[in-house]
mmCIF file of C-alpha atoms in Angstrom:
data_model
loop_
_atom_site.group_PDB
_atom_site.id
_atom_site.type_symbol
_atom_site.label_atom_id
_atom_site.label_comp_id
_atom_site.label_asym_id
_atom_site.label_seq_id
_atom_site.Cartn_x
_atom_site.Cartn_y
_atom_site.Cartn_z
ATOM 1 C CA UNK A 455 18.161 17.846 5.704
ATOM 2 C CA UNK A 456 20.266 14.790 4.580
ATOM 3 C CA UNK A 457 20.067 12.562 7.521
ATOM 4 C CA UNK A 458 20.132 8.846 6.678
ATOM 5 C CA UNK A 459 21.119 5.635 8.552
ATOM 6 C CA UNK A 460 24.930 5.397 9.370
ATOM 7 C CA UNK A 461 24.912 1.926 7.941
ATOM 8 C CA UNK A 462 23.858 2.925 4.361
ATOM 9 C CA UNK A 463 25.612 1.507 1.580
ATOM 10 C CA UNK A 464 25.199 4.560 -0.718
ATOM 11 C CA UNK A 465 26.059 8.120 -0.003
ATOM 12 C CA UNK A 466 23.028 10.256 1.024
ATOM 13 C CA UNK A 467 21.528 12.526 -1.510
ATOM 14 C CA UNK A 468 21.931 16.289 -0.948
ATOM 15 C CA UNK A 469 18.366 17.682 -1.253
ATOM 16 C CA UNK A 470 17.673 21.272 -2.352
ATOM 17 C CA UNK A 471 14.605 22.491 -0.328
ATOM 18 C CA UNK A 472 12.340 25.181 -1.575
ATOM 19 C CA UNK A 473 9.812 26.196 0.881
ATOM 20 C CA UNK A 474 6.087 26.803 -0.036
ATOM 21 C CA UNK A 475 5.534 30.421 0.229
ATOM 22 C CA UNK A 476 1.785 29.691 0.250
ATOM 23 C CA UNK A 477 1.873 27.022 2.904
ATOM 24 C CA UNK A 478 -1.361 26.221 4.712
ATOM 25 C CA UNK A 479 -1.752 28.180 7.950
ATOM 26 C CA UNK A 480 -1.733 26.145 11.338
ATOM 27 C CA UNK A 481 -5.455 26.771 11.616
ATOM 28 C CA UNK A 482 -6.106 25.196 8.239
ATOM 29 C CA UNK A 483 -3.893 22.081 9.215
ATOM 30 C CA UNK A 484 -5.908 21.713 12.418
ATOM 31 C CA UNK A 485 -9.193 21.930 10.404
ATOM 32 C CA UNK A 486 -7.960 19.219 8.178
ATOM 33 C CA UNK A 487 -6.977 16.961 11.088
ATOM 34 C CA UNK A 488 -10.413 17.288 12.397
ATOM 35 C CA UNK A 489 -11.752 15.296 9.333
ATOM 36 C CA UNK A 490 -8.854 14.184 7.231
ATOM 37 C CA UNK A 491 -10.706 11.683 4.927
ATOM 38 C CA UNK A 492 -8.345 9.758 2.729
ATOM 39 C CA UNK A 493 -6.293 11.192 -0.177
ATOM 40 C CA UNK A 494 -8.191 14.392 -0.546
ATOM 41 C CA UNK A 495 -6.002 17.009 1.064
ATOM 42 C CA UNK A 496 -2.250 17.170 0.471
ATOM 43 C CA UNK A 497 0.568 18.633 2.451
ATOM 44 C CA UNK A 498 2.560 21.772 1.332
ATOM 45 C CA UNK A 499 5.563 20.037 -0.294
ATOM 46 C CA UNK A 500 6.612 17.091 -2.335
ATOM 47 C CA UNK A 501 9.831 15.208 -3.087
ATOM 48 C CA UNK A 502 11.150 15.049 -6.611
ATOM 49 C CA UNK A 503 14.182 13.158 -7.816
ATOM 50 C CA UNK A 504 15.095 12.701 -11.555
ATOM 51 C CA UNK A 505 16.789 9.638 -13.206
ATOM 52 C CA UNK A 506 18.296 9.202 -16.677
ATOM 53 C CA UNK A 507 20.437 6.506 -18.214
ATOM 54 C CA UNK A 508 23.343 9.106 -18.388
ATOM 55 C CA UNK A 509 23.040 10.733 -15.031
ATOM 56 C CA UNK A 510 21.512 8.061 -12.782
ATOM 57 C CA UNK A 511 19.547 9.416 -9.685
ATOM 58 C CA UNK A 512 20.238 13.300 -9.643
ATOM 59 C CA UNK A 513 18.621 16.611 -8.828
ATOM 60 C CA UNK A 514 16.918 15.598 -5.514
ATOM 61 C CA UNK A 515 14.649 18.270 -4.080
ATOM 62 C CA UNK A 516 11.911 19.192 -1.849
ATOM 63 C CA UNK A 517 9.562 21.681 -3.462
ATOM 64 C CA UNK A 518 6.138 23.041 -3.037
ATOM 65 C CA UNK A 519 3.273 20.647 -3.915
ATOM 66 C CA UNK A 520 1.718 21.409 -7.241
ATOM 67 C CA UNK A 521 1.245 20.410 -10.824
ATOM 68 C CA UNK A 522 3.973 18.418 -12.568
ATOM 69 C CA UNK A 523 4.810 19.709 -16.046
ATOM 70 C CA UNK A 524 4.560 16.808 -18.521
ATOM 71 C CA UNK A 525 5.118 16.719 -22.164
ATOM 72 C CA UNK A 526 2.100 15.167 -24.186
ATOM 73 C CA UNK A 527 4.492 12.576 -25.522
ATOM 74 C CA UNK A 528 5.844 11.437 -22.270
ATOM 75 C CA UNK A 529 5.981 7.759 -22.208
ATOM 76 C CA UNK A 530 3.849 7.047 -19.148
ATOM 77 C CA UNK A 531 0.837 8.664 -20.941
ATOM 78 C CA UNK A 532 0.999 6.127 -23.794
ATOM 79 C CA UNK A 533 2.722 2.917 -22.561
ATOM 80 C CA UNK A 534 1.784 3.129 -18.741
ATOM 81 C CA UNK A 535 5.242 2.792 -17.229
ATOM 82 C CA UNK A 536 4.296 3.706 -13.844
ATOM 83 C CA UNK A 537 4.650 2.255 -10.241
ATOM 84 C CA UNK A 538 3.857 3.481 -6.720
ATOM 85 C CA UNK A 539 3.828 2.612 -3.022
ATOM 86 C CA UNK A 540 1.621 3.323 -0.023
ATOM 87 C CA UNK A 541 3.060 3.745 3.502
ATOM 88 C CA UNK A 542 2.029 5.715 6.609
ATOM 89 C CA UNK A 543 3.729 7.987 9.158
ATOM 90 C CA UNK A 544 2.456 7.665 12.658
ATOM 91 C CA UNK A 545 2.647 10.172 15.478
ATOM 92 C CA UNK A 546 3.330 8.460 18.879
ATOM 93 C CA UNK A 547 2.143 9.781 22.118
ATOM 94 C CA UNK A 548 5.475 11.549 22.839
ATOM 95 C CA UNK A 549 5.095 13.486 19.525
ATOM 96 C CA UNK A 550 7.612 11.489 17.571
ATOM 97 C CA UNK A 551 7.092 10.450 14.003
ATOM 98 C CA UNK A 552 7.556 6.750 12.962
ATOM 99 C CA UNK A 553 6.932 4.618 9.830
ATOM 100 C CA UNK A 554 6.353 0.916 9.476
ATOM 101 C CA UNK A 555 8.698 -1.501 7.711
ATOM 102 C CA UNK A 556 9.808 1.015 4.974
ATOM 103 C CA UNK A 557 12.540 -1.496 3.753
ATOM 104 C CA UNK A 558 9.691 -3.755 2.651
ATOM 105 C CA UNK A 559 8.117 -1.033 0.745
ATOM 106 C CA UNK A 560 11.325 -0.089 -0.832
ATOM 107 C CA UNK A 561 11.922 -3.687 -1.885
ATOM 108 C CA UNK A 562 8.559 -3.889 -3.340
ATOM 109 C CA UNK A 563 9.029 -0.684 -5.242
ATOM 110 C CA UNK A 564 12.161 -2.133 -6.501
ATOM 111 C CA UNK A 565 10.362 -5.359 -7.706
ATOM 112 C CA UNK A 566 7.768 -3.290 -9.377
ATOM 113 C CA UNK A 567 10.392 -1.183 -11.125
ATOM 114 C CA UNK A 568 12.098 -4.489 -12.502
ATOM 115 C CA UNK A 569 8.746 -5.657 -13.861
ATOM 116 C CA UNK A 570 7.892 -2.261 -15.459
ATOM 117 C CA UNK A 571 11.428 -1.828 -16.873
ATOM 118 C CA UNK A 572 12.111 1.128 -14.589
ATOM 119 C CA UNK A 573 15.188 2.087 -12.640
ATOM 120 C CA UNK A 574 15.446 0.581 -9.061
ATOM 121 C CA UNK A 575 15.565 3.350 -6.373
ATOM 122 C CA UNK A 576 18.088 2.245 -3.744
ATOM 123 C CA UNK A 577 16.415 1.483 -0.251
ATOM 124 C CA UNK A 578 18.625 4.239 1.325
ATOM 125 C CA UNK A 579 17.142 6.806 -1.108
ATOM 126 C CA UNK A 580 13.617 5.645 -0.509
ATOM 127 C CA UNK A 581 13.820 6.001 3.267
ATOM 128 C CA UNK A 582 15.676 9.349 2.798
ATOM 129 C CA UNK A 583 12.852 10.642 0.668
ATOM 130 C CA UNK A 584 10.276 9.771 3.379
ATOM 131 C CA UNK A 585 12.495 11.557 5.898
ATOM 132 C CA UNK A 586 12.736 14.583 3.637
ATOM 133 C CA UNK A 587 9.034 15.120 3.239
ATOM 134 C CA UNK A 588 8.429 14.623 6.932
ATOM 135 C CA UNK A 589 11.149 17.223 7.878
ATOM 136 C CA UNK A 590 9.341 19.905 6.036
ATOM 137 C CA UNK A 591 5.748 18.680 6.611
ATOM 138 C CA UNK A 592 5.828 17.251 10.118
ATOM 139 C CA UNK A 593 2.912 19.436 11.371
ATOM 140 C CA UNK A 594 0.605 17.635 8.928
ATOM 141 C CA UNK A 595 1.144 14.375 10.731
ATOM 142 C CA UNK A 596 -2.092 14.093 12.850
ATOM 143 C CA UNK A 597 -2.295 12.717 16.324
ATOM 144 C CA UNK A 598 -6.038 11.572 16.530
ATOM 145 C CA UNK A 599 -7.317 8.091 16.881
ATOM 146 C CA UNK A 600 -6.240 5.820 13.983
ATOM 147 C CA UNK A 601 -5.032 8.828 12.005
ATOM 148 C CA UNK A 602 -1.851 8.898 10.109
ATOM 149 C CA UNK A 603 0.085 10.757 7.212
ATOM 150 C CA UNK A 604 -0.301 8.686 4.270
ATOM 151 C CA UNK A 605 2.713 8.774 2.092
ATOM 152 C CA UNK A 606 2.626 8.031 -1.764
ATOM 153 C CA UNK A 607 6.012 7.502 -3.368
ATOM 154 C CA UNK A 608 5.574 7.000 -7.179
ATOM 155 C CA UNK A 609 7.673 6.788 -10.276
ATOM 156 C CA UNK A 610 6.890 7.166 -13.821
ATOM 157 C CA UNK A 611 8.414 7.377 -17.401
ATOM 158 C CA UNK A 612 8.766 10.933 -18.367
ATOM 159 C CA UNK A 613 10.789 10.787 -21.528
ATOM 160 C CA UNK A 614 8.992 12.312 -24.531
ATOM 161 C CA UNK A 615 9.389 9.523 -27.033
ATOM 162 C CA UNK A 616 6.686 7.436 -28.858
ATOM 163 C CA UNK A 617 8.842 4.482 -29.623
ATOM 164 C CA UNK A 618 7.921 1.325 -27.657
ATOM 165 C CA UNK A 619 10.825 0.833 -25.372
ATOM 166 C CA UNK A 620 11.818 1.490 -21.741
ATOM 167 C CA UNK A 621 12.142 5.186 -21.050
ATOM 168 C CA UNK A 622 15.516 6.750 -20.528
ATOM 169 C CA UNK A 623 14.304 9.566 -18.312
ATOM 170 C CA UNK A 624 12.214 8.703 -15.225
ATOM 171 C CA UNK A 625 10.655 10.833 -12.220
ATOM 172 C CA UNK A 626 10.230 9.807 -8.669
ATOM 173 C CA UNK A 627 8.010 11.737 -6.368
ATOM 174 C CA UNK A 628 6.704 11.555 -2.901
ATOM 175 C CA UNK A 629 3.352 13.335 -1.851
ATOM 176 C CA UNK A 630 1.625 13.061 1.403
ATOM 177 C CA UNK A 631 -1.944 13.328 2.592
ATOM 178 C CA UNK A 632 -3.367 13.201 6.174
ATOM 179 C CA UNK A 633 -5.590 10.228 6.653
ATOM 180 C CA UNK A 634 -8.385 9.572 8.937
ATOM 181 C CA UNK A 635 -9.662 6.382 10.515
ATOM 182 C CA UNK A 636 -10.805 4.088 7.605
ATOM 183 C CA UNK A 637 -13.885 3.113 9.519
ATOM 184 C CA UNK A 638 -15.811 5.639 11.257
ATOM 185 C CA UNK A 639 -17.814 4.302 14.070
ATOM 186 C CA UNK A 640 -15.718 0.980 14.340
ATOM 187 C CA UNK A 641 -14.568 -1.717 11.988
ATOM 188 C CA UNK A 642 -17.582 -3.061 9.915
ATOM 189 C CA UNK A 643 -17.728 -6.342 7.967
ATOM 190 C CA UNK A 644 -17.819 -5.875 4.191
ATOM 191 C CA UNK A 645 -19.750 -7.436 1.484
ATOM 192 C CA UNK A 646 -17.565 -8.923 -1.290
ATOM 193 C CA UNK A 647 -18.742 -9.516 -4.983
ATOM 194 C CA UNK A 648 -17.264 -12.493 -6.828
ATOM 195 C CA UNK A 649 -16.081 -11.488 -10.313
ATOM 196 C CA UNK A 650 -16.135 -14.226 -12.735
ATOM 197 C CA UNK A 651 -16.059 -12.063 -15.940
ATOM 198 C CA UNK A 652 -13.059 -9.912 -15.197
ATOM 199 C CA UNK A 653 -9.537 -10.554 -14.213
ATOM 200 C CA UNK A 654 -7.264 -8.231 -12.361
ATOM 201 C CA UNK A 655 -4.047 -9.699 -13.787
ATOM 202 C CA UNK A 656 -2.910 -12.927 -15.457
ATOM 203 C CA UNK A 657 -0.032 -15.467 -15.449
ATOM 204 C CA UNK A 658 3.210 -13.729 -16.444
ATOM 205 C CA UNK A 659 1.676 -10.242 -16.206
ATOM 206 C CA UNK A 660 1.996 -7.366 -13.811
ATOM 207 C CA UNK A 661 -0.181 -8.744 -10.968
ATOM 208 C CA UNK A 662 2.813 -8.775 -8.410
ATOM 209 C CA UNK A 663 3.811 -5.218 -9.319
ATOM 210 C CA UNK A 664 2.245 -2.175 -7.625
ATOM 211 C CA UNK A 665 1.347 -0.449 -10.836
ATOM 212 C CA UNK A 666 -1.648 1.658 -11.783
ATOM 213 C CA UNK A 667 -2.768 -0.680 -14.593
ATOM 214 C CA UNK A 668 -3.776 -3.267 -12.117
ATOM 215 C CA UNK A 669 -6.067 -1.029 -10.430
ATOM 216 C CA UNK A 670 -7.531 0.425 -13.668
ATOM 217 C CA UNK A 671 -8.352 -3.198 -14.725
ATOM 218 C CA UNK A 672 -10.340 -3.678 -11.436
ATOM 219 C CA UNK A 673 -12.385 -0.561 -11.648
ATOM 220 C CA UNK A 674 -15.204 -1.996 -13.934
ATOM 221 C CA UNK A 675 -15.499 -4.947 -11.761
ATOM 222 C CA UNK A 676 -15.702 -2.745 -8.832
ATOM 223 C CA UNK A 677 -18.381 -0.713 -10.374
ATOM 224 C CA UNK A 678 -20.155 -4.109 -10.886
ATOM 225 C CA UNK A 679 -19.777 -4.835 -7.207
ATOM 226 C CA UNK A 680 -21.093 -1.344 -6.111
ATOM 227 C CA UNK A 681 -24.331 -1.993 -8.412
ATOM 228 C CA UNK A 682 -24.994 -5.182 -6.455
ATOM 229 C CA UNK A 683 -24.729 -3.667 -2.951
ATOM 230 C CA UNK A 684 -20.984 -4.755 -2.417
ATOM 231 C CA UNK A 685 -18.074 -2.900 -0.998
ATOM 232 C CA UNK A 686 -15.257 -4.677 -2.696
ATOM 233 C CA UNK A 687 -14.701 -7.286 -5.543
ATOM 234 C CA UNK A 688 -12.601 -10.501 -5.370
ATOM 235 C CA UNK A 689 -10.935 -11.873 -8.440
ATOM 236 C CA UNK A 690 -10.102 -15.419 -9.541
ATOM 237 C CA UNK A 691 -7.304 -16.666 -11.856
ATOM 238 C CA UNK A 692 -7.505 -19.156 -14.710
ATOM 239 C CA UNK A 693 -7.570 -22.097 -12.398
ATOM 240 C CA UNK A 694 -10.606 -20.464 -10.365
ATOM 241 C CA UNK A 695 -8.157 -19.898 -7.531
ATOM 242 C CA UNK A 696 -8.711 -16.793 -5.332
ATOM 243 C CA UNK A 697 -6.374 -13.841 -6.181
ATOM 244 C CA UNK A 698 -7.147 -10.788 -4.155
ATOM 245 C CA UNK A 699 -9.536 -7.943 -3.943
ATOM 246 C CA UNK A 700 -9.313 -4.718 -5.937
ATOM 247 C CA UNK A 701 -6.657 -3.325 -3.609
ATOM 248 C CA UNK A 702 -6.463 -5.753 -0.540
ATOM 249 C CA UNK A 703 -5.246 -9.308 0.225
ATOM 250 C CA UNK A 704 -7.468 -12.008 1.518
ATOM 251 C CA UNK A 705 -6.846 -14.221 4.543
ATOM 252 C CA UNK A 706 -8.774 -17.359 5.674
ATOM 253 C CA UNK A 707 -8.747 -18.720 9.287
ATOM 254 C CA UNK A 708 -9.440 -22.521 9.581
ATOM 255 C CA UNK A 709 -10.822 -24.181 12.699
ATOM 256 C CA UNK A 710 -7.695 -26.274 13.080
ATOM 257 C CA UNK A 711 -5.577 -23.364 13.787
ATOM 258 C CA UNK A 712 -4.331 -22.756 10.116
ATOM 259 C CA UNK A 713 -4.242 -19.302 8.672
ATOM 260 C CA UNK A 714 -4.080 -19.373 4.946
ATOM 261 C CA UNK A 715 -3.559 -16.734 2.238
ATOM 262 C CA UNK A 716 -3.677 -17.228 -1.527
ATOM 263 C CA UNK A 717 -0.353 -17.459 -3.265
ATOM 264 C CA UNK A 718 0.337 -17.029 -6.986
ATOM 265 C CA UNK A 719 2.808 -14.955 -9.231
ATOM 266 C CA UNK A 720 -0.006 -12.446 -9.881
ATOM 267 C CA UNK A 721 -0.748 -11.403 -6.420
ATOM 268 C CA UNK A 722 0.787 -8.377 -4.892
ATOM 269 C CA UNK A 723 3.001 -9.193 -1.814
ATOM 270 C CA UNK A 724 1.155 -7.370 0.848
ATOM 271 C CA UNK A 725 3.316 -5.900 3.768
ATOM 272 C CA UNK A 726 0.251 -5.572 6.079
ATOM 273 C CA UNK A 727 -0.644 -9.067 5.110
ATOM 274 C CA UNK A 728 2.767 -10.517 5.867
ATOM 275 C CA UNK A 729 2.934 -8.652 9.262
ATOM 276 C CA UNK A 730 -0.364 -10.038 10.382
ATOM 277 C CA UNK A 731 0.631 -13.492 9.360
ATOM 278 C CA UNK A 732 3.927 -13.020 11.412
ATOM 279 C CA UNK A 733 1.832 -11.996 14.382
ATOM 280 C CA UNK A 734 -0.480 -14.974 13.968
ATOM 281 C CA UNK A 735 2.458 -17.226 13.707
ATOM 282 C CA UNK A 736 3.856 -15.760 16.910
ATOM 283 C CA UNK A 737 0.593 -16.785 18.718
ATOM 284 C CA UNK A 738 1.010 -20.295 17.623
ATOM 285 C CA UNK A 739 -1.096 -20.510 14.383
ATOM 286 C CA UNK A 740 0.067 -22.462 11.370
ATOM 287 C CA UNK A 741 0.573 -19.962 8.600
ATOM 288 C CA UNK A 742 0.254 -21.140 4.931
ATOM 289 C CA UNK A 743 0.742 -19.385 1.597
ATOM 290 C CA UNK A 744 -0.789 -21.535 -1.090
ATOM 291 C CA UNK A 745 -3.472 -21.634 -3.849
ATOM 292 C CA UNK A 746 -7.073 -21.753 -2.504
ATOM 293 C CA UNK A 747 -9.835 -22.285 -4.948
ATOM 294 C CA UNK A 748 -13.245 -20.495 -4.742
ATOM 295 C CA UNK A 749 -14.729 -23.921 -4.268
ATOM 296 C CA UNK A 750 -12.601 -24.454 -1.298
ATOM 297 C CA UNK A 751 -13.492 -21.102 0.185
ATOM 298 C CA UNK A 752 -17.300 -21.768 -0.159
ATOM 299 C CA UNK A 753 -17.267 -25.461 0.857
ATOM 300 C CA UNK A 754 -14.949 -24.565 3.692
ATOM 301 C CA UNK A 755 -17.422 -21.930 4.998
ATOM 302 C CA UNK A 756 -20.393 -24.355 4.482
ATOM 303 C CA UNK A 757 -18.774 -27.082 6.399
ATOM 304 C CA UNK A 758 -17.421 -24.992 9.252
ATOM 305 C CA UNK A 759 -13.833 -25.693 8.428
ATOM 306 C CA UNK A 760 -13.319 -21.976 7.677
ATOM 307 C CA UNK A 761 -14.215 -19.841 10.700
ATOM 308 C CA UNK A 762 -13.185 -16.405 9.516
ATOM 309 C CA UNK A 763 -12.379 -14.525 6.480
ATOM 310 C CA UNK A 764 -10.745 -11.127 6.466
ATOM 311 C CA UNK A 765 -9.029 -8.673 3.904
ATOM 312 C CA UNK A 766 -6.059 -6.514 4.644
ATOM 313 C CA UNK A 767 -4.183 -3.718 3.332
ATOM 314 C CA UNK A 768 -2.287 -0.442 4.204
ATOM 315 C CA UNK A 769 -5.412 1.769 4.241
ATOM 316 C CA UNK A 770 -7.909 -0.337 6.184
ATOM 317 C CA UNK A 771 -5.350 -2.537 7.908
ATOM 318 C CA UNK A 772 -7.919 -5.289 8.552
ATOM 319 C CA UNK A 773 -11.420 -5.716 7.222
ATOM 320 C CA UNK A 774 -13.681 -8.659 8.225
ATOM 321 C CA UNK A 775 -15.496 -10.196 5.287
ATOM 322 C CA UNK A 776 -19.165 -10.591 6.283
ATOM 323 C CA UNK A 777 -20.689 -11.784 2.915
ATOM 324 C CA UNK A 778 -19.502 -13.435 -0.314
ATOM 325 C CA UNK A 779 -21.966 -12.544 -3.192
ATOM 326 C CA UNK A 780 -22.034 -13.909 -6.718
ATOM 327 C CA UNK A 781 -24.439 -14.795 -9.454
ATOM 328 C CA UNK A 782 -27.290 -16.665 -7.800
ATOM 329 C CA UNK A 783 -25.899 -16.780 -4.287
ATOM 330 C CA UNK A 784 -25.341 -14.450 -1.187
ATOM 331 C CA UNK A 785 -23.540 -16.318 1.464
ATOM 332 C CA UNK A 786 -22.773 -14.932 5.034
ATOM 333 C CA UNK A 787 -19.277 -15.365 6.220
ATOM 334 C CA UNK A 788 -18.294 -16.423 9.850
ATOM 335 C CA UNK A 789 -17.068 -13.573 11.785
ATOM 336 C CA UNK A 790 -14.450 -14.542 14.463
ATOM 337 C CA UNK A 791 -12.119 -12.665 16.906
ATOM 338 C CA UNK A 792 -8.724 -13.197 15.293
ATOM 339 C CA UNK A 793 -8.994 -10.693 12.608
ATOM 340 C CA UNK A 794 -9.892 -7.659 14.987
ATOM 341 C CA UNK A 795 -7.415 -8.997 17.529
ATOM 342 C CA UNK A 796 -4.405 -8.893 15.130
ATOM 343 C CA UNK A 797 -5.635 -5.534 13.962
ATOM 344 C CA UNK A 798 -5.509 -4.216 17.441
ATOM 345 C CA UNK A 799 -1.961 -5.809 17.948
ATOM 346 C CA UNK A 800 -0.615 -4.380 14.671
ATOM 347 C CA UNK A 801 -1.990 -0.839 15.080
ATOM 348 C CA UNK A 802 -0.663 -0.865 18.817
ATOM 349 C CA UNK A 803 2.839 -1.521 17.352
ATOM 350 C CA UNK A 804 2.586 1.077 14.604
ATOM 351 C CA UNK A 805 1.393 3.908 16.910
ATOM 352 C CA UNK A 806 3.796 2.876 19.689
ATOM 353 C CA UNK A 807 1.209 1.653 22.299
ATOM 354 C CA UNK A 808 2.738 -1.822 22.299
ATOM 355 C CA UNK A 809 6.327 -2.920 22.050
ATOM 356 C CA UNK A 810 7.049 -4.957 18.957
ATOM 357 C CA UNK A 811 9.653 -7.767 18.884
ATOM 358 C CA UNK A 812 10.443 -7.738 15.177
ATOM 359 C CA UNK A 813 11.924 -4.225 14.891
ATOM 360 C CA UNK A 814 9.397 -3.011 12.381
ATOM 361 C CA UNK A 815 9.306 0.600 13.255
ATOM 362 C CA UNK A 816 11.631 3.392 11.940
ATOM 363 C CA UNK A 817 11.662 6.951 13.359
ATOM 364 C CA UNK A 818 11.590 9.407 10.564
ATOM 365 C CA UNK A 819 12.003 12.737 12.606
ATOM 366 C CA UNK A 820 15.337 12.002 14.243
#
């Protein structure tokens, strides 16, 4: 399959397709769909595209899912030159398969690549890679409530070379995993631990890039949060302004109709966040992206100026924050109606239950 939008600015890649001779049975796929979990079972195939300074993007293929051969001296293992994305494919009531704002994911992957000195994958190739894996693994896209096929594009330096420089050989892959509802039994408010000893990223660092190192640096703080009975951790920057959670953005709703999200050069640009903000603006809310300090957060909740706080991201979509916990305090957070209302509207658009006016959906199986 080499289908791509007619308006593309680059020629489509010619993918070689090797079918998995040990593909899961239909019965096994149905069993997985009964309880997909998240990121634990993977589909039968994966996309693989090579890049080199001499050959550019080349040798595109769809092949059986399996281990990736890697030289022990591969740059990624020593210098962490790696980026990734997270995007979902949704099955609509008529059986068609769509994804949500893939151009934004492509742009973010390109921005991450620039920061990590990796090559930029053209948007057309990014979208084509999603179509290629869906073409061979469409049966893995579930149709249950709040279920989807989670797509994980990623890129890493594979050149076997121990010198400290940008790698001249890179690999791009897409793998896929059926994903169940993030919350079983309905959306539940989460408890957030305020980390004041650890930072997720710093000024001029890689915070705005979607790279594994940012998540690795959050894991110790996340363990600290878990030990204190919290579900997630929130980080501050050097000015004690709120950054983001370990893997989600934060949004504050004010009683005067403002919806505010923290902004800095070390916060990942959330596609789910920006979509929710657009939907809030469509409803007449005033949307602000600006620094917001931990003191403004706590004082705003105490005074009643902040009437709702929620987190958002690709996996959970929207998660109300029910408590902020730190050294010596455990403060309940106000729960409102906007977060869940926006979540319902956004997921209705993603699953084709509601007509969206911004043209955010792209069909992958046509």
